[in-house]
CSV table of C-alpha atoms and ligand atoms in Angstrom, one decimal:
chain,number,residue,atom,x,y,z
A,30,UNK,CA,-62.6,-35.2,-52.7
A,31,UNK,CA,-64.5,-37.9,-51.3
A,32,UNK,CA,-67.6,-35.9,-51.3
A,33,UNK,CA,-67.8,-35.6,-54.7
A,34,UNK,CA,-67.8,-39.4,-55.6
A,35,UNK,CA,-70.7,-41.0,-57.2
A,36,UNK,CA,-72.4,-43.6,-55.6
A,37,UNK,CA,-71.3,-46.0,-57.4
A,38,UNK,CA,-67.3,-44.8,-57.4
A,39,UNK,CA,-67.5,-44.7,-53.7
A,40,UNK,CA,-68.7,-48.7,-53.4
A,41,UNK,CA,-66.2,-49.4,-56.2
A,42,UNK,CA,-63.7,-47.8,-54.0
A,43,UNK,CA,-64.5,-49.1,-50.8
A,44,UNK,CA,-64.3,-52.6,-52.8
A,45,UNK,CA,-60.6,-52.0,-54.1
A,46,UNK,CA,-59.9,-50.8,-50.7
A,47,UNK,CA,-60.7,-53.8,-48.4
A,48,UNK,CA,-59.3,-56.0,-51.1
A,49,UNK,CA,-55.8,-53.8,-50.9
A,50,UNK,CA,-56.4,-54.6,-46.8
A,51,UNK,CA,-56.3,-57.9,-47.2
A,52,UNK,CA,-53.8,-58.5,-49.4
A,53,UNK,CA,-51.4,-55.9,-46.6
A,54,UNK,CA,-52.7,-58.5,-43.8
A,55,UNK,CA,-51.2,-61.7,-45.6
A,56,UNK,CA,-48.3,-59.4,-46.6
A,57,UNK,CA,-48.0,-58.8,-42.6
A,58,UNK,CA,-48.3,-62.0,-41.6
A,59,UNK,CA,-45.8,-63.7,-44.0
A,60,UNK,CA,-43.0,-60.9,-42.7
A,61,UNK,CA,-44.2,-61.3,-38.7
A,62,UNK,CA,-43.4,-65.2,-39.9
A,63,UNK,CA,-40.0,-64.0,-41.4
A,64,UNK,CA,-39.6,-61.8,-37.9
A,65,UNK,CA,-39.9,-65.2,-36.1
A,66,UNK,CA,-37.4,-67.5,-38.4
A,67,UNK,CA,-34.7,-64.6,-38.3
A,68,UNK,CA,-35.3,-63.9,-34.4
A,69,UNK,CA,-34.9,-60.3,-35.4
A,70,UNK,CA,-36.8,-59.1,-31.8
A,71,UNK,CA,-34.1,-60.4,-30.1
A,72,UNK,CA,-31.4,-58.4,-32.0
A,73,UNK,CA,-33.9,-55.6,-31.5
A,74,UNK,CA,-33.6,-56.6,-27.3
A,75,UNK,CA,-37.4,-58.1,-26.8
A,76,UNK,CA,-37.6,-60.9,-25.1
A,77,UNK,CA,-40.5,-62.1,-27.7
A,78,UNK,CA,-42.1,-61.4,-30.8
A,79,UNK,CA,-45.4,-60.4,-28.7
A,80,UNK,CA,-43.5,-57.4,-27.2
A,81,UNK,CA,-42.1,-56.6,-30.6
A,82,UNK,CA,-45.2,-56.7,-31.9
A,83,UNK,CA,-46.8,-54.4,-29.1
A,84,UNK,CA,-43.6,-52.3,-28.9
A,85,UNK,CA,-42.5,-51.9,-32.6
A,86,UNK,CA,-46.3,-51.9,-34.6
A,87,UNK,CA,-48.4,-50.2,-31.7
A,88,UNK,CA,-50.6,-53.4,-32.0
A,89,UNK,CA,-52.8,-53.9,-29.1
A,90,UNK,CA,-51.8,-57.3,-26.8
A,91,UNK,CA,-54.9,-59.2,-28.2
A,92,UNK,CA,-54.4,-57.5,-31.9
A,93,UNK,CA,-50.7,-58.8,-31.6
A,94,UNK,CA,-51.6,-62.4,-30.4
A,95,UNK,CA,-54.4,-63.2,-33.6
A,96,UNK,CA,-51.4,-62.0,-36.1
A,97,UNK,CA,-48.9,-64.7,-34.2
A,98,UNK,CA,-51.3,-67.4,-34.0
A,99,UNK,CA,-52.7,-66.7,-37.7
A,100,UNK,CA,-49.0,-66.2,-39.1
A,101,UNK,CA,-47.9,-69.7,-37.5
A,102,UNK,CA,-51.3,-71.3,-39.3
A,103,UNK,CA,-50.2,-70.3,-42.5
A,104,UNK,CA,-46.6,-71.3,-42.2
A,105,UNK,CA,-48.4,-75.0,-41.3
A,106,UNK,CA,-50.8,-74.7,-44.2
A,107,UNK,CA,-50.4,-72.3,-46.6
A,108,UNK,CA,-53.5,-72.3,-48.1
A,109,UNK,CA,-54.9,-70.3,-45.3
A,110,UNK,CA,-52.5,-67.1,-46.8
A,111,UNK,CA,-54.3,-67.3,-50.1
A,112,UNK,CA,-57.6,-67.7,-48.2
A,113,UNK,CA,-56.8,-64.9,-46.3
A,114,UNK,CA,-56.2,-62.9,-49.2
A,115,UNK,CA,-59.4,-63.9,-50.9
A,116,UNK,CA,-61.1,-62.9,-48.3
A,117,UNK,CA,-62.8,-66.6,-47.7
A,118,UNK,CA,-61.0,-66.4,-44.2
A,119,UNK,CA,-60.7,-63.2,-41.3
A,120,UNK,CA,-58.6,-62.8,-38.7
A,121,UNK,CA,-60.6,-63.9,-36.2
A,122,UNK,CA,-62.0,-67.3,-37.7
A,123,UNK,CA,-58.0,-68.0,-38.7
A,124,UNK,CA,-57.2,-67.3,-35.0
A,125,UNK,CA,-60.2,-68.9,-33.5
A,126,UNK,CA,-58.9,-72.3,-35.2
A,127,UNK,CA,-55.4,-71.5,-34.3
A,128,UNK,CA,-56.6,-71.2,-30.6
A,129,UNK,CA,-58.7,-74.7,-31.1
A,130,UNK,CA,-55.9,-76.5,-32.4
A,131,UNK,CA,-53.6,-75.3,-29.6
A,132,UNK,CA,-56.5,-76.7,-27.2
A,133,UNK,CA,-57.0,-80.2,-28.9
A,134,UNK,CA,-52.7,-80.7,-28.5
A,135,UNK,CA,-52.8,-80.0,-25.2
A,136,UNK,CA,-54.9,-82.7,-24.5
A,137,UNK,CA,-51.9,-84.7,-26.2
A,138,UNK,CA,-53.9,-85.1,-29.6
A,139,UNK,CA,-52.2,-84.6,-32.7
A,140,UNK,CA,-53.7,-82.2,-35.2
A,141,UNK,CA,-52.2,-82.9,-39.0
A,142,UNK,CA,-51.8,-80.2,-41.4
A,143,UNK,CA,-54.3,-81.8,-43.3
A,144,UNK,CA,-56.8,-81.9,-40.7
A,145,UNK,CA,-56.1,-78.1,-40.3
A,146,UNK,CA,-56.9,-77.7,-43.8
A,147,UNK,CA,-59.8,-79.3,-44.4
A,148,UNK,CA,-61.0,-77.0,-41.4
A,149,UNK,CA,-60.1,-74.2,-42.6
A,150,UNK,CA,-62.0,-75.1,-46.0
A,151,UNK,CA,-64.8,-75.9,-43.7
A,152,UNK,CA,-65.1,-72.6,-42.2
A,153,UNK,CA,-64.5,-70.9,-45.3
A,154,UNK,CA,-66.9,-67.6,-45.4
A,155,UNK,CA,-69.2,-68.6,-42.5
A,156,UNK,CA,-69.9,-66.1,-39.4
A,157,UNK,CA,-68.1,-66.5,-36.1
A,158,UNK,CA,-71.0,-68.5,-34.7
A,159,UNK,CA,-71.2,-70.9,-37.6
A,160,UNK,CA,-67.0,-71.0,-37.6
A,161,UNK,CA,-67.0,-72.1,-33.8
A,162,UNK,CA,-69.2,-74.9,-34.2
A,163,UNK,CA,-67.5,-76.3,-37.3
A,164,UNK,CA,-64.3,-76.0,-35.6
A,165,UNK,CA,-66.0,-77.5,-31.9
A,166,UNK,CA,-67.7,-80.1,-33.6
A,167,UNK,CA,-64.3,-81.3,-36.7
A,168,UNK,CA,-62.0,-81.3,-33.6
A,169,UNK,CA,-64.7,-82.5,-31.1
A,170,UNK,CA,-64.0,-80.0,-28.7
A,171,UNK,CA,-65.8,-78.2,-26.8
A,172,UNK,CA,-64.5,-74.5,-27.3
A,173,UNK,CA,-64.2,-72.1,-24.5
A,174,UNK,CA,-65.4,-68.5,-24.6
A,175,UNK,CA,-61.7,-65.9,-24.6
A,176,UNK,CA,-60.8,-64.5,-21.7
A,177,UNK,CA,-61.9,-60.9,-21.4
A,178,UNK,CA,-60.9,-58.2,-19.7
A,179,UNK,CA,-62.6,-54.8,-18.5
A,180,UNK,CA,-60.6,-52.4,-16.9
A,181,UNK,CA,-62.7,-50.3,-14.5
A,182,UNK,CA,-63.0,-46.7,-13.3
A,183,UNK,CA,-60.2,-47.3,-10.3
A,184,UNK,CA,-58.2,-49.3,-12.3
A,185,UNK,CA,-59.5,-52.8,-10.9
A,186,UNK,CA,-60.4,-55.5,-13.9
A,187,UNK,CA,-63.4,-56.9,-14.3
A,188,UNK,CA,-62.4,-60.6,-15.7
A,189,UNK,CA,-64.2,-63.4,-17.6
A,190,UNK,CA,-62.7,-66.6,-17.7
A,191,UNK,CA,-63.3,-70.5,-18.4
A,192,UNK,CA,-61.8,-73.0,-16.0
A,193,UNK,CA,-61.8,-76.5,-16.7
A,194,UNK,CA,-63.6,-78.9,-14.2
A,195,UNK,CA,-60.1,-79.7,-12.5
A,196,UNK,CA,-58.9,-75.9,-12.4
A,197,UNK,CA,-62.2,-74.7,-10.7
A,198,UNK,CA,-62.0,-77.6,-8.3
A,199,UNK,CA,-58.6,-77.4,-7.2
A,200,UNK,CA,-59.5,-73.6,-7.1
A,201,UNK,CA,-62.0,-74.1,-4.2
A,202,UNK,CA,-59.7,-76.4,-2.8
A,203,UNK,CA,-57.2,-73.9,-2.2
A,204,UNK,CA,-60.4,-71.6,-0.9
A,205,UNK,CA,-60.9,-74.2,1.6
A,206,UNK,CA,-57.2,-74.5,2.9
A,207,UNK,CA,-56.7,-70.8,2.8
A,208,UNK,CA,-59.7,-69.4,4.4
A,209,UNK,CA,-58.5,-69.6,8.0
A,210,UNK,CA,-55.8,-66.8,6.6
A,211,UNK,CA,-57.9,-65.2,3.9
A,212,UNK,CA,-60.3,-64.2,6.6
A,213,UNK,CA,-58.0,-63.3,9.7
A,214,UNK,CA,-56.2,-60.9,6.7
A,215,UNK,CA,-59.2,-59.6,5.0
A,216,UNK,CA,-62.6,-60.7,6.2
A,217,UNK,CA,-63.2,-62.3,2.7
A,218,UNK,CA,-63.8,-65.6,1.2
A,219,UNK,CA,-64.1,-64.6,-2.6
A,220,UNK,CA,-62.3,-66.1,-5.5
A,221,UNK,CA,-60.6,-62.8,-6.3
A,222,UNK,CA,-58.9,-63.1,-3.1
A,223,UNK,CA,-58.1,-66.5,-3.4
A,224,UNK,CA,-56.4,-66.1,-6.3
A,225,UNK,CA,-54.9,-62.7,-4.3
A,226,UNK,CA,-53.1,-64.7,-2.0
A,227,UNK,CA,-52.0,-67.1,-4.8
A,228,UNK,CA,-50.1,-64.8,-7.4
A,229,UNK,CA,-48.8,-63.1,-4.5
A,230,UNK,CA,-47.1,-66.3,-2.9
A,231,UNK,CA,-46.3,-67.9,-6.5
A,232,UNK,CA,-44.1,-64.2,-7.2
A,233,UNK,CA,-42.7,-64.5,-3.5
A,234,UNK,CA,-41.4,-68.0,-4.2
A,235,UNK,CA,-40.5,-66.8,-7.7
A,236,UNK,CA,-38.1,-64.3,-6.8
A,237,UNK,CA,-36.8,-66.5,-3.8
A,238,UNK,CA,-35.6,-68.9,-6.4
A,239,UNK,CA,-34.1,-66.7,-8.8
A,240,UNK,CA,-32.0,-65.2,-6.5
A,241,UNK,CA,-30.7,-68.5,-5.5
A,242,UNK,CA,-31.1,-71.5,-7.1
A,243,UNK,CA,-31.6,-70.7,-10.8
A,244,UNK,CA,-29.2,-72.1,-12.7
A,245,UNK,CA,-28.6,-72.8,-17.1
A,246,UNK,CA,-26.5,-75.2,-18.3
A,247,UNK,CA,-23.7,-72.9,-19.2
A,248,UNK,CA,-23.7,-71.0,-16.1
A,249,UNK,CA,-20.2,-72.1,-14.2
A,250,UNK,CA,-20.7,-74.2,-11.8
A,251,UNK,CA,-17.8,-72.8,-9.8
A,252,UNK,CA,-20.6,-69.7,-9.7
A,253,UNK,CA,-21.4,-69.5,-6.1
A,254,UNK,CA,-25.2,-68.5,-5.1
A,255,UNK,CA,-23.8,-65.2,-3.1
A,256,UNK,CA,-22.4,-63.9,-6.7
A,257,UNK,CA,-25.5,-65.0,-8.4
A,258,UNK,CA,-27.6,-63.5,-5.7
A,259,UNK,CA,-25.3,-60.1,-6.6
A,260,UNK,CA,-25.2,-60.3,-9.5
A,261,UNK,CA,-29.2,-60.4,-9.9
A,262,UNK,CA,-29.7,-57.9,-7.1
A,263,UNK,CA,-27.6,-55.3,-8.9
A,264,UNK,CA,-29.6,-56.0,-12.3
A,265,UNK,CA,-32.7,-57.8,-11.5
A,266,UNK,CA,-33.8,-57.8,-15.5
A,267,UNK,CA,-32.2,-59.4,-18.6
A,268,UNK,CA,-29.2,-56.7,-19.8
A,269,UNK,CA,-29.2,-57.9,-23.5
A,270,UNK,CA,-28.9,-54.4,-25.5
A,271,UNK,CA,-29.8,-53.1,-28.5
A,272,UNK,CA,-26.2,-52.3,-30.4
A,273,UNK,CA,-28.3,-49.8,-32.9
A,274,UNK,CA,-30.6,-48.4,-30.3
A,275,UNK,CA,-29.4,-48.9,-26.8
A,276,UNK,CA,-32.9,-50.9,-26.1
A,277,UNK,CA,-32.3,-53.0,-22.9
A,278,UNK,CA,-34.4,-56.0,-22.9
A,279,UNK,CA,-35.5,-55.5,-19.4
A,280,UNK,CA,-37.3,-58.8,-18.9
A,281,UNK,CA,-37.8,-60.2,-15.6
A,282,UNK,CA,-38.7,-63.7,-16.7
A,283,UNK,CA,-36.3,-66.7,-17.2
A,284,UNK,CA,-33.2,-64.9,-16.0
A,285,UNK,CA,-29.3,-66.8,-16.6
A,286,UNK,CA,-26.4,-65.7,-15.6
A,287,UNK,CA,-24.5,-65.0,-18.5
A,288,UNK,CA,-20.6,-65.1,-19.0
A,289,UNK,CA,-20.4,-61.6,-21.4
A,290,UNK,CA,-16.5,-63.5,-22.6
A,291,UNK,CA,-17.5,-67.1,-22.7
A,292,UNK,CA,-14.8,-69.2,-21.2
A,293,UNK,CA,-14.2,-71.1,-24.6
A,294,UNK,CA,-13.4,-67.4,-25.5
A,295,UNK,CA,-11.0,-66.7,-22.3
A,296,UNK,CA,-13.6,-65.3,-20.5
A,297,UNK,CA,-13.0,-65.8,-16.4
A,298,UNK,CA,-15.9,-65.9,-13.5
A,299,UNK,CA,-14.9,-62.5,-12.4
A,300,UNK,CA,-18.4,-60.1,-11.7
A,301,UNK,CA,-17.4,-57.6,-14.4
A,302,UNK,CA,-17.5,-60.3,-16.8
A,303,UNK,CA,-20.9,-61.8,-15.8
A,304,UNK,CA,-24.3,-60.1,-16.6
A,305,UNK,CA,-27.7,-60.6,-16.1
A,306,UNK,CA,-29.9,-62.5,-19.6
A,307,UNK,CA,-33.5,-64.1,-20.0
A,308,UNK,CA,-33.1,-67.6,-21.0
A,309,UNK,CA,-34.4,-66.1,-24.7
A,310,UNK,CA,-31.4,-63.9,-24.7
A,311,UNK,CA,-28.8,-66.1,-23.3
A,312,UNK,CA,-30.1,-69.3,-25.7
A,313,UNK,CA,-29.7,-66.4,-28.7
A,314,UNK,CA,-26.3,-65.2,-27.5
A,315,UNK,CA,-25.2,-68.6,-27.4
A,316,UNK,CA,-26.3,-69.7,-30.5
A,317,UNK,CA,-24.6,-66.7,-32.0
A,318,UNK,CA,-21.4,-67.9,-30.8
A,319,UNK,CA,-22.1,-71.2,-32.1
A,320,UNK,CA,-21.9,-70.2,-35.2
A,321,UNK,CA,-18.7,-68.1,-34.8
A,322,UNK,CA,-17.1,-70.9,-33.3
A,323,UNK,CA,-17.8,-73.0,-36.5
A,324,UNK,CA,-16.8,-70.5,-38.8
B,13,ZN,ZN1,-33.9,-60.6,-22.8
C-alpha cells in the first residue's frame, strides 16, 4: 500500500502523521498528570509513578523520566502543552528545562512560572545545542552533561557523570581515608572502588537500621524492635497488594510497619495484624482511612 503512494502523498502523510504524534504525546502527558493527582500506581501496588511507567507502558527508565518531568512542566505552565502540540517544543528541550529548573531550586533559588515561561518561549524551535545555552545562560546556570550509562559485554557499566567541585572533593577525600583498606582488600586505588566500598557500606548500614530503628509516626510505640525486626525479616518488602491483580508492591525502600486494623479501627499490636508498607504505601493507606473516618 505504501509503495504505491505518490511522492507527494507519502510527505503529506508523513506530515499528518507526526502531527497525530504530537498531539498523542500532550494527550500522554496530561493523563500521566491525571495518574499522578489520582495516585492510581499506588492502587495498582507501585511504589511510584516511575515504576508504573516502566511497568505498565513498557517505557524505558530514561523514556519514563522526560514524560514525568515534561508532564509536571505543563501542569506549572500550561502553555508548554499547546507548545508541545505545535510542535514549537520536543521532549527533550521540555525535559532539558525541567532538569535546569530542578538544578537552579536546589541551590535554594526560586524559579516562577513565569520565568519558566518566558524560557520555554525562548527555546521555542531551536536545536538542543542552542536550547541548552538559552536555558544555561536565562537561569545562569551552568548545565551539566546527563548521566549516561553503557552497559558492557560482562555486564559491568561504563558511566559518565558530573560531580560538583564539593562532591569530587569529598570523593577523593574518602579515597584518601579508605585506601589503607581499599588496597589490603583489592590492590586498587580507583574511584570505581571507592565508590565500591561506599554503596556497599551505605546498604550495610541501610539494612541495619531498618531492621531496628525505623520507626513512622503511626507505628505503636508499644511496638518492640524484636517484633519489628520479625516482622521485617519475614517480609523484607512493602506487602501493599493489588485487590484486582494480586501485584505486591515489593519495594524495599522506606519500609513502616503498618497496623493492617488500625487501632482507631480496633485493631490490636498482635503480628497477624501488622504487615510490612513503604512509607508511599502506608501514607496512601492512611490517607484512605482518613477519608473513611470523615465520612
Ligand atoms: Zn509499596
Amino acid at each position: 500500500m505504501i509503495k504505491k503512494l505518490s511522492d507527494s502523498e507519502l510527505e503529506a502523510n508523513l506530515k499528518i502523521l507526526v502531527a497525530h504524534e504530537r498531539r498523542t504525546l500532550h494527550s500522554i502527558l496530561e493523563h500521566i498528570n491525571e495518574i499522578d493527582v489520582r495516585k492510581l500506581y499506588l492502587e495498582k501496588a507501585y511504589s511510584s509513578l516511575y515504576d508504573y511507567l516502566i511497568q505498565e507502558c513498557s517505557y524505558s527508565g530514561s523514556a519514563a523520566m522526560r514524560r514525568i518531568s515534561a508532564a509536571r512542566l505543563m501542569k506549572a505552565v500550561p502553555e508548554v502543552g499547546a507548545q508541545i502540540e505545535s510542535g514549537h517544543l520536543n521532549l527533550s528541550q521540555v525535559s532539558e528545562l525541567s532538569r535546569a529548573i530542578k538544578e537552579k531550586e536546589k541551590t535554594g533559588a526560586v524559579v516562577s512560572n513565569i520565568q519558566k515561561a518566558d524560557i520555554a518561549r525562548a527555546i521555542s524551535q531551536k536545536n538542543i545545542g542552542q536550547t541548552q545555552r538559552e536555558i544555561s545562560r536565562s537561569l545562569d546556570l551552568e548545565l551539566k552533561a546527563p548521566e549516561k550509562t553503557f552497559v558492557q559485554k560482562d555486564e559491568s557499566v561504563h558511566l559518565q557523570i558530573t560531580l560538583s567541585k564539593e562532591q569530587y572533593q569529598q570523593l577523593l577525600e574518602c579515597r584518601d581515608e579508605a585506601a589503607s583498606i581499599l588496597l589490603s582488600e583489592n590492590g586498587d586505588v580507583s574511584l570505581a572502588s571507592v565508590i565500591g566500598l561506599l554503596t556497599s557500606s551505605f546498604l550495610h548500614e541501610k539494612k541495619k537500621t531498618v531492621s531496628t530503628t525505623e520507626t513512622s509516626p503511626r507505628e505503636n510505640k508499644t511496638l518492640t524492635p524484636k517484633t519489628r525486626r520479625n516482622i521485617l525479616k519475614k517480609n523484607p518488602c512493602c506487602q501493599f497488594k493489588d485487590p484486582v491483580t494480586g501485584k505486591i508492591c515489593g519495594s524495599t525502600f522506606n519500609l513502616e510497619i503498618d497496623h493492617r486494623r488500625s487501632q482507631w479501627a480496633g485493631g490490636n499490636h498482635h503480628v497477624d495484624n501488622l504487615q510490612v508498607l513503604c512509607r508511599a504505601h502506608n501514607n496512601h493507606k492512611y490517607r484512605k482511612e482518613s477519608m473513611v473516618r470523615l465520612l
